């Protein structure tokens, strides 16, 4: 099992809908978790971090962490065409480096 | 806060040549990371510095790769005797030494080996 796994998609949602992105992780990574957004040809941009069980909200974004089930998710409310990008889930080890999933490509249809 | 900067942004080189990339982290960040990303994949960790000390290296970092951070500020990543398989985006990230340790990425250097 890879350290972090994501459904590569693509995921398409209509404008204004909720986009739900999911990620599972292995026992080898278990500290903090991060969601990055990456536009084509650009570098990853940090959206949110989460390290405690439960939900964390920031504007239209909500990150959810369930350590018992080893999954982390990102909800994007009121999706906009500008949200169309690849979303990378990352997990941090005790050694501080990040393990990334392969990313989920999201398309928001106007 | 000017963010993480990397230079050059693009590099085309012939197989067998040496290349060097530079990363300038966010000024108050004492941790600096190098990652490599190929098309359709997430970034893969290469190496990590805390101040000037190189604390961890991935097994992906072959003997042809070397990284330095001589004064705990900017860092360089050198690839010797480049191979076509080295073609990738090389990403630098930095973070503070406290808290969750959120990493912020620079724009990357895209390397093409012909």
mmCIF file of C-alpha atoms in Angstrom:
data_model
loop_
_atom_site.group_PDB
_atom_site.id
_atom_site.type_symbol
_atom_site.label_atom_id
_atom_site.label_comp_id
_atom_site.label_asym_id
_atom_site.label_seq_id
_atom_site.Cartn_x
_atom_site.Cartn_y
_atom_site.Cartn_z
ATOM 1 C CA UNK A 1 0.000 0.000 0.000
ATOM 2 C CA UNK A 2 1.314 3.439 -0.891
ATOM 3 C CA UNK A 3 1.623 5.978 1.895
ATOM 4 C CA UNK A 4 -1.090 8.226 0.447
ATOM 5 C CA UNK A 5 -3.711 7.215 -2.109
ATOM 6 C CA UNK A 6 -6.171 9.343 -4.017
ATOM 7 C CA UNK A 7 -8.724 8.666 -6.712
ATOM 8 C CA UNK A 8 -7.146 10.268 -9.763
ATOM 9 C CA UNK A 9 -10.554 11.229 -11.159
ATOM 10 C CA UNK A 10 -11.326 13.179 -13.182
ATOM 11 C CA UNK A 11 -14.107 14.621 -11.063
ATOM 12 C CA UNK A 12 -16.585 16.976 -12.694
ATOM 13 C CA UNK A 13 -19.127 19.065 -10.805
ATOM 14 C CA UNK A 14 -21.445 21.863 -11.949
ATOM 15 C CA UNK A 15 -20.763 25.399 -10.820
ATOM 16 C CA UNK A 16 -22.231 26.057 -7.382
ATOM 17 C CA UNK A 17 -22.167 22.396 -6.331
ATOM 18 C CA UNK A 18 -20.111 20.764 -3.581
ATOM 19 C CA UNK A 19 -16.960 18.980 -4.720
ATOM 20 C CA UNK A 20 -15.776 16.136 -2.481
ATOM 21 C CA UNK A 21 -12.193 14.913 -2.684
ATOM 22 C CA UNK A 22 -10.942 11.937 -0.720
ATOM 23 C CA UNK A 23 -7.632 10.485 0.352
ATOM 24 C CA UNK A 24 -6.536 7.457 2.392
ATOM 25 C CA UNK A 25 -3.218 6.947 4.104
ATOM 26 C CA UNK A 26 -1.134 4.162 5.574
ATOM 27 C CA UNK A 27 0.199 3.627 9.071
ATOM 28 C CA UNK A 28 3.578 4.904 7.909
ATOM 29 C CA UNK A 29 2.290 8.483 7.786
ATOM 30 C CA UNK A 30 0.143 9.697 10.621
ATOM 31 C CA UNK A 31 0.952 13.159 11.800
ATOM 32 C CA UNK A 32 -0.352 16.120 9.859
ATOM 33 C CA UNK A 33 -2.247 16.226 6.592
ATOM 34 C CA UNK A 34 -2.386 18.838 3.900
ATOM 35 C CA UNK A 35 -4.375 19.718 0.807
ATOM 36 C CA UNK A 36 -2.649 21.501 -2.048
ATOM 37 C CA UNK A 37 -4.120 22.883 -5.248
ATOM 38 C CA UNK A 38 -2.053 22.706 -8.417
ATOM 39 C CA UNK A 39 -2.957 24.416 -11.651
ATOM 40 C CA UNK A 40 -1.530 22.969 -14.838
ATOM 41 C CA UNK A 41 2.136 23.889 -15.222
ATOM 42 C CA UNK A 42 2.287 25.571 -11.814
ATOM 43 C CA UNK A 43 3.609 24.525 -8.415
ATOM 44 C CA UNK A 44 1.430 23.257 -5.539
ATOM 45 C CA UNK A 45 -0.360 25.910 -3.489
ATOM 46 C CA UNK A 46 -1.288 25.119 0.121
ATOM 47 C CA UNK A 47 -5.023 25.234 0.804
ATOM 48 C CA UNK A 48 -5.399 23.709 4.256
ATOM 49 C CA UNK A 49 -3.723 21.664 6.932
ATOM 50 C CA UNK A 50 -5.373 19.388 9.493
ATOM 51 C CA UNK A 51 -3.964 17.209 12.279
ATOM 52 C CA UNK A 52 -6.850 16.617 14.688
ATOM 53 C CA UNK A 53 -9.854 14.368 14.151
ATOM 54 C CA UNK A 54 -12.921 16.209 12.924
ATOM 55 C CA UNK A 55 -13.603 19.100 10.611
ATOM 56 C CA UNK A 56 -11.666 22.280 9.892
ATOM 57 C CA UNK A 57 -13.294 25.034 7.879
ATOM 58 C CA UNK A 58 -11.715 27.906 5.968
ATOM 59 C CA UNK A 59 -14.042 29.881 3.750
ATOM 60 C CA UNK A 60 -15.509 27.582 1.103
ATOM 61 C CA UNK A 61 -13.132 24.763 2.051
ATOM 62 C CA UNK A 62 -13.650 22.129 4.762
ATOM 63 C CA UNK A 63 -11.050 19.490 5.568
ATOM 64 C CA UNK A 64 -12.125 16.366 7.441
ATOM 65 C CA UNK A 65 -9.831 13.903 9.199
ATOM 66 C CA UNK A 66 -10.813 10.463 10.493
ATOM 67 C CA UNK A 67 -7.786 8.778 12.029
ATOM 68 C CA UNK A 68 -9.646 5.568 12.920
ATOM 69 C CA UNK A 69 -10.510 5.004 9.261
ATOM 70 C CA UNK A 70 -7.291 6.618 7.985
ATOM 71 C CA UNK A 71 -8.900 8.981 5.564
ATOM 72 C CA UNK A 72 -8.876 12.691 4.988
ATOM 73 C CA UNK A 73 -11.214 14.604 2.713
ATOM 74 C CA UNK A 74 -11.669 18.079 1.286
ATOM 75 C CA UNK A 75 -15.050 19.616 0.555
ATOM 76 C CA UNK A 76 -15.319 22.641 -1.694
ATOM 77 C CA UNK A 77 -18.642 24.427 -1.367
ATOM 78 C CA UNK A 78 -20.136 26.667 -4.062
ATOM 79 C CA UNK A 79 -17.582 25.375 -6.571
ATOM 80 C CA UNK A 80 -16.349 27.921 -9.104
ATOM 81 C CA UNK A 81 -14.719 27.387 -12.509
ATOM 82 C CA UNK A 82 -11.542 28.865 -10.998
ATOM 83 C CA UNK A 83 -11.457 25.848 -8.637
ATOM 84 C CA UNK A 84 -10.697 23.621 -11.641
ATOM 85 C CA UNK A 85 -7.271 22.178 -10.866
ATOM 86 C CA UNK A 86 -5.539 19.083 -9.535
ATOM 87 C CA UNK A 87 -5.886 18.638 -5.781
ATOM 88 C CA UNK A 88 -3.027 16.928 -3.990
ATOM 89 C CA UNK A 89 -3.377 15.239 -0.627
ATOM 90 C CA UNK A 90 -0.176 15.069 1.426
ATOM 91 C CA UNK A 91 0.770 13.476 4.733
ATOM 92 C CA UNK A 92 3.713 14.392 6.916
ATOM 93 C CA UNK A 93 5.918 11.860 8.622
ATOM 94 C CA UNK A 94 7.797 12.332 11.850
ATOM 95 C CA UNK A 95 10.805 13.220 9.752
ATOM 96 C CA UNK A 96 8.911 16.231 8.382
ATOM 97 C CA UNK A 97 8.950 15.351 4.706
ATOM 98 C CA UNK A 98 5.645 15.028 2.866
ATOM 99 C CA UNK A 99 4.245 12.042 1.019
ATOM 100 C CA UNK A 100 1.866 13.064 -1.763
ATOM 101 C CA UNK A 101 -0.914 11.250 -3.511
ATOM 102 C CA UNK A 102 -1.091 11.346 -7.290
ATOM 103 C CA UNK A 103 -3.767 14.039 -7.188
ATOM 104 C CA UNK A 104 -7.406 14.304 -8.228
ATOM 105 C CA UNK A 105 -8.238 16.427 -11.249
ATOM 106 C CA UNK A 106 -11.343 18.554 -10.619
ATOM 107 C CA UNK A 107 -13.307 20.293 -13.348
ATOM 108 C CA UNK A 108 -16.068 22.748 -12.433
ATOM 109 C CA UNK A 109 -18.483 23.123 -15.304
ATOM 110 C CA UNK A 110 -20.012 26.613 -15.729
ATOM 111 C CA UNK B 1 7.012 38.179 2.397
ATOM 112 C CA UNK B 2 8.261 37.455 -1.102
ATOM 113 C CA UNK B 3 7.646 33.715 -0.998
ATOM 114 C CA UNK B 4 9.957 30.941 -2.097
ATOM 115 C CA UNK B 5 11.907 31.697 -5.254
ATOM 116 C CA UNK B 6 13.718 29.337 -7.605
ATOM 117 C CA UNK B 7 16.151 29.901 -10.402
ATOM 118 C CA UNK B 8 16.182 29.137 -13.261
ATOM 119 C CA UNK B 9 12.535 28.490 -14.053
ATOM 120 C CA UNK B 10 13.391 26.381 -17.081
ATOM 121 C CA UNK B 11 16.533 24.504 -18.029
ATOM 122 C CA UNK B 12 17.214 22.499 -21.162
ATOM 123 C CA UNK B 13 20.417 20.504 -21.158
ATOM 124 C CA UNK B 14 22.016 17.706 -23.080
ATOM 125 C CA UNK B 15 22.477 14.291 -21.570
ATOM 126 C CA UNK B 16 25.702 14.057 -19.636
ATOM 127 C CA UNK B 17 25.895 17.722 -18.690
ATOM 128 C CA UNK B 18 25.788 19.011 -15.115
ATOM 129 C CA UNK B 19 23.067 21.380 -13.941
ATOM 130 C CA UNK B 20 22.595 23.402 -10.763
ATOM 131 C CA UNK B 21 19.389 24.879 -9.404
ATOM 132 C CA UNK B 22 18.975 27.500 -6.713
ATOM 133 C CA UNK B 23 16.233 27.961 -4.108
ATOM 134 C CA UNK B 24 15.704 30.952 -1.832
ATOM 135 C CA UNK B 25 13.256 30.115 0.975
ATOM 136 C CA UNK B 26 10.908 32.459 2.818
ATOM 137 C CA UNK B 27 13.238 34.538 4.966
ATOM 138 C CA UNK B 28 12.185 33.370 8.431
ATOM 139 C CA UNK B 29 11.907 29.691 7.470
ATOM 140 C CA UNK B 30 14.706 27.464 8.728
ATOM 141 C CA UNK B 31 13.547 24.263 7.006
ATOM 142 C CA UNK B 32 14.050 23.716 3.304
ATOM 143 C CA UNK B 33 12.950 20.774 1.179
ATOM 144 C CA UNK B 34 13.573 19.582 -2.354
ATOM 145 C CA UNK B 35 11.003 17.526 -4.267
ATOM 146 C CA UNK B 36 10.774 16.202 -7.812
ATOM 147 C CA UNK B 37 7.537 15.930 -9.767
ATOM 148 C CA UNK B 38 6.921 14.131 -13.042
ATOM 149 C CA UNK B 39 3.812 14.377 -15.182
ATOM 150 C CA UNK B 40 0.732 12.854 -13.592
ATOM 151 C CA UNK B 41 2.435 12.213 -10.265
ATOM 152 C CA UNK B 42 2.557 13.992 -6.960
ATOM 153 C CA UNK B 43 5.830 15.528 -5.790
ATOM 154 C CA UNK B 44 8.385 13.050 -4.459
ATOM 155 C CA UNK B 45 10.636 13.978 -1.559
ATOM 156 C CA UNK B 46 14.352 14.251 -2.295
ATOM 157 C CA UNK B 47 16.056 15.895 0.675
ATOM 158 C CA UNK B 48 15.539 18.184 3.654
ATOM 159 C CA UNK B 49 17.628 20.771 5.503
ATOM 160 C CA UNK B 50 17.185 22.318 8.896
ATOM 161 C CA UNK B 51 19.319 25.432 8.799
ATOM 162 C CA UNK B 52 22.566 24.287 7.138
ATOM 163 C CA UNK B 53 22.277 20.635 8.196
ATOM 164 C CA UNK B 54 21.047 18.098 5.659
ATOM 165 C CA UNK B 55 18.933 15.846 7.875
ATOM 166 C CA UNK B 56 17.361 13.401 5.462
ATOM 167 C CA UNK B 57 17.877 12.132 1.939
ATOM 168 C CA UNK B 58 15.543 9.930 -0.062
ATOM 169 C CA UNK B 59 16.848 6.840 -1.770
ATOM 170 C CA UNK B 60 15.699 8.603 -4.938
ATOM 171 C CA UNK B 61 18.669 10.919 -4.474
ATOM 172 C CA UNK B 62 21.328 8.963 -6.332
ATOM 173 C CA UNK B 63 25.046 9.701 -6.147
ATOM 174 C CA UNK B 64 24.647 12.042 -9.105
ATOM 175 C CA UNK B 65 22.525 14.387 -6.996
ATOM 176 C CA UNK B 66 23.934 16.663 -4.333
ATOM 177 C CA UNK B 67 22.343 19.444 -2.338
ATOM 178 C CA UNK B 68 23.801 22.123 -0.129
ATOM 179 C CA UNK B 69 22.616 24.909 2.096
ATOM 180 C CA UNK B 70 25.918 26.423 3.164
ATOM 181 C CA UNK B 71 24.768 29.303 5.351
ATOM 182 C CA UNK B 72 21.314 28.121 6.242
ATOM 183 C CA UNK B 73 19.716 30.481 3.749
ATOM 184 C CA UNK B 74 19.560 29.595 0.040
ATOM 185 C CA UNK B 75 20.102 26.061 -1.204
ATOM 186 C CA UNK B 76 21.472 24.536 -4.381
ATOM 187 C CA UNK B 77 20.657 21.200 -5.998
ATOM 188 C CA UNK B 78 23.191 19.856 -8.474
ATOM 189 C CA UNK B 79 22.674 16.980 -10.862
ATOM 190 C CA UNK B 80 25.806 15.574 -12.440
ATOM 191 C CA UNK B 81 25.902 13.620 -15.705
ATOM 192 C CA UNK B 82 22.236 14.212 -16.393
ATOM 193 C CA UNK B 83 20.104 11.447 -17.866
ATOM 194 C CA UNK B 84 16.834 11.685 -19.762
ATOM 195 C CA UNK B 85 15.066 10.201 -16.754
ATOM 196 C CA UNK B 86 16.041 13.298 -14.769
ATOM 197 C CA UNK B 87 13.589 15.373 -16.799
ATOM 198 C CA UNK B 88 11.051 16.652 -14.273
ATOM 199 C CA UNK B 89 9.910 19.662 -12.295
ATOM 200 C CA UNK B 90 12.209 20.279 -9.339
ATOM 201 C CA UNK B 91 10.351 21.926 -6.502
ATOM 202 C CA UNK B 92 11.689 23.650 -3.424
ATOM 203 C CA UNK B 93 9.594 24.240 -0.319
ATOM 204 C CA UNK B 94 10.245 25.885 3.023
ATOM 205 C CA UNK B 95 8.656 25.875 6.444
ATOM 206 C CA UNK B 96 9.190 27.217 9.935
ATOM 207 C CA UNK B 97 10.535 24.906 12.606
ATOM 208 C CA UNK B 98 7.434 25.190 14.762
ATOM 209 C CA UNK B 99 3.805 24.147 14.722
ATOM 210 C CA UNK B 100 2.356 21.924 12.060
ATOM 211 C CA UNK B 101 5.188 22.760 9.712
ATOM 212 C CA UNK B 102 3.204 23.814 6.669
ATOM 213 C CA UNK B 103 5.386 23.751 3.577
ATOM 214 C CA UNK B 104 5.182 26.480 0.958
ATOM 215 C CA UNK B 105 6.423 25.749 -2.522
ATOM 216 C CA UNK B 106 8.377 27.839 -4.953
ATOM 217 C CA UNK B 107 7.473 28.033 -8.659
ATOM 218 C CA UNK B 108 9.767 25.149 -9.536
ATOM 219 C CA UNK B 109 12.502 24.567 -12.092
ATOM 220 C CA UNK B 110 11.471 22.527 -15.117
ATOM 221 C CA UNK B 111 14.383 20.454 -16.368
ATOM 222 C CA UNK B 112 14.406 18.912 -19.829
ATOM 223 C CA UNK B 113 17.276 16.577 -20.692
ATOM 224 C CA UNK B 114 17.651 15.966 -24.427
#
